[in-house]
Amino acid sequence: MAVPKDTLFRSAEMSLIQLYIANEIGRGVVSALGELGQIQFRDLNSDTTAFQRAFTKKIRVLDNIERQLHYFHAQLEKNAIPLRPLPASANALATPNASDIDELAERSEHLEQRIASLNESYETLKQSEVELTEWRWVLREAGGFFDRAHGHTDDIRPSNDDDDAPLLQDVEQHASRANGDAPAERSFTGMNIGFVSGVISRDRIAAFERILWRTLRGNLYMNQTEIPEPLTDPATNEPTHKNVFVIFAHGKEIVAKIRKISESLGADLYSVDEDSDLRRDQIHEVNMRLADLASVLQNTRQTLEVELTQIARSLAAWMIIIKKEKAVYETLNRFSYDASRKTLVAEAWCPTSSIPLIRASLHDVNERAGLSVPSIVNEIRTNRTPPTYVRTNKFTDAFQTIIDAYGTAKYTEVNPGLPTIVTFPFLFAVMFGDLGHGFILAAAATAMIVYERTLSRRKLDELFAMAFFGRYILLLMGLFSMYTGLIYNDAFSKALSLFPSQWEWPTDFQEGDPVVARLRSGYRYPVGVDWAWHGAENDLLFSNSYKMKLSVLLGWAHMTYSLCLSYVNARHFHSPIDIWGNFIPGMIFFQSIFGYLVFTIVYKWCIDWNQIGRAPPGLLNTLIYMFLSPGKVEDPPLFPGQGPLQILLLLLALACVPILLFLKPFYLRWEHNRARALGYRGIGETPRVGMDADPDDEPGRFMNGGGRDSHGDGDGDGDGEAEAETDGEGHEAFEFSEVMIHQVIHTIGKYQSPRRRPGHALTTESEFCLNCVSHTASYLRLWALSLAHQQLSIVLWNMTIGIAFNHTGVLGVVMVVALFYLWFALSVIILCVMEGTSAMLHSLRLHWVEAMSKHFIGEGVSLVREMHVEDWLADGGVAST
């Protein structure tokens, strides 16, 4: 039997396999299979706690190593040392032996102690440097305070028993000594005046002054000045602005209060001698200590940087190795151990096409280990729903991510990611259509593709990383925008006269007369919109009509093919009731109204109304009167037999409503009653449930043919993983009222969620009454955004570079150069980035809501790929090629 080939149209066919592995090579086997990135192991030890599992001690050791590596990474970022990127492929790293892991554990322990010791020494030295720097500023600034204070010692009263007296003598006492001799200089100690000096954060100085004033009732004299340069806090490595202060007061108790208040507000106090000679000696001593400290700090810093640089060369590889090793042992904890055979037993989901590759990987591990007993791989039978796995490459990955962000496709249902490759950038281009702006997008995307290896080695910021991940989406959006810009004949808001116009202007007219162009006989403009429309008085009227009808046409086509995908799903899941109860009546309802509208648009375009001498009828009124006055049409009609045809289409649409409402619920009720009559009872029964049932659940039929029984089929499982693995696929007891209510809601409803409750799995996606109107109207955003982009481009041209073209001479040249750069910068920022983001989001909404609601089931669970390196790189921020 040939191995099935996986495509993007559906998720890959999955198999549940059972592996019998020798205990000696369990680690090597898991490592080899994990490198494939296509396997998800089930937990066969769900009843065992994490502490009771076999490899918990190993995982704890690896957790400690991982903590140490994160500590190294934090130190590298703190010291601005770049991390060396990984080699060309992270998967190319050789799987280490157990001895290599033990050696790495010892080395990381030694390096952690070494780095922590150097950090502690550096921070201690840095703290000492900050304290000495602050002390030097206190000595400098306080010296000026003391010099000024010694010149006014006569104004300071001697300390007696009355500590509440003012610190300075009364002004009247100055006059009594005005004519006397100046007394000898007195010291503050002799006058029983104490002082406190130090530094305090500048943002606390106001609160500091208020607290001192209120606590001491003004019995203090305070001087403070700002330190001009910020001081770096060694703990936070952030600059802090501080002030130097000196406070004078009488009495030891008051000075003690000042010290307590200062320390409570985070001030650092330093001793200062009032003698100027001693202060000079202190400053000299501080300067010498700072010079010695700077030399020691430099040596410590260099040693630390050398150690961290050595670590940076290997840290990225170490982190990947430890993550892999940890994932290996976490996976081994899911295996069961067969004591009689001394083998490990595992179960895993994998793509059926990858089974030969898995067998080959196991054979290679056996040969390297030199074991004669081979590892065994069996496909086992199960009625469990497999996880969804879609094979992608670097081109399709971004498009598939758009779909997965909305919901995971049900196993083997049609994957919307395939048509999205074309429809998503094309609908964007309809809104963004401009040849010049599309070229800018395509050029930027091409540059990212050409230099993708260089860019992937760097750690990109969040916004640019998103653009780089979607570089192929940007490329297609740019190319499609160039195409639609060519159709619109629009390049930076200007027309391209590539071919002669099909319109000719009359030459015999008087000033003030309306000038109307005439069509040339036998010639039509070959590509897109004629450039003669640009600048015409009725340009906006023409483009509005054209783009609005084009939006309806594209919306009808997009929703019609999306609806056809529901038929493909129904056929694949062997659900004829979904075809007869949903697809056919839904398609008839949709085409009877909006298919007819599209037909009238195309028919109206095909008629030369000027030649037949008739005014074209209004299509909006035609659609309105089709419902308000069936059979009544404008005179003259759009085509013969229009009235009877509209009545027939309206009757067909109305006839489809009860079919959508009642056919499937009553059919399911009949099928349920028939199953009960045959003796089936309870939740465990497996009636046909339309598209939500798996064909593999039929009695006597096993997924992927026969095979061995699963070890976990009867254990209640409890994988601890998000798998739909309960026997019976989670079907609830059939409730006709619930099914009927849900069918009514979805028949006349407006929106469908990507996931349904299990009890609602019997219901359908027939939403063709209200949402047919709202979804079709939603596609008018194609017209609205296209018009807005065009008009904004015109305004930007006229308000920037268009002004420069009105001047000549040197001034004109200067204005053209200056305004060109302004116009180009604004075009990129506003029209390409901002308008492009808006158009992309609108295109995203049209896919998620309008298109995917017609067919997408979205009840799948993604395959959790073991040891997937790319996910670790994204989570850990480790650059790689």
Short mmCIF file of C-alpha atoms in Angstrom, two decimals, residues 179 268 275 311 362 432 671 698 753 845:
data_model
loop_
_atom_site.label_atom_id
_atom_site.label_comp_id
_atom_site.label_asym_id
_atom_site.label_seq_id
_atom_site.Cartn_x
_atom_site.Cartn_y
_atom_site.Cartn_z
CA ASN A 179 30.29 99.75 67.79
CA ASP A 268 22.91 58.95 53.91
CA ASP A 275 38.06 72.64 61.07
CA ILE A 311 29.52 32.29 28.39
CA LEU A 362 14.53 3.80 15.57
CA PHE A 432 -5.13 48.93 -1.49
CA GLU A 671 -32.52 8.39 13.00
CA GLU A 698 -18.52 3.03 12.74
CA SER A 753 -18.51 30.59 16.37
CA ARG A 845 -12.29 39.85 8.82
#
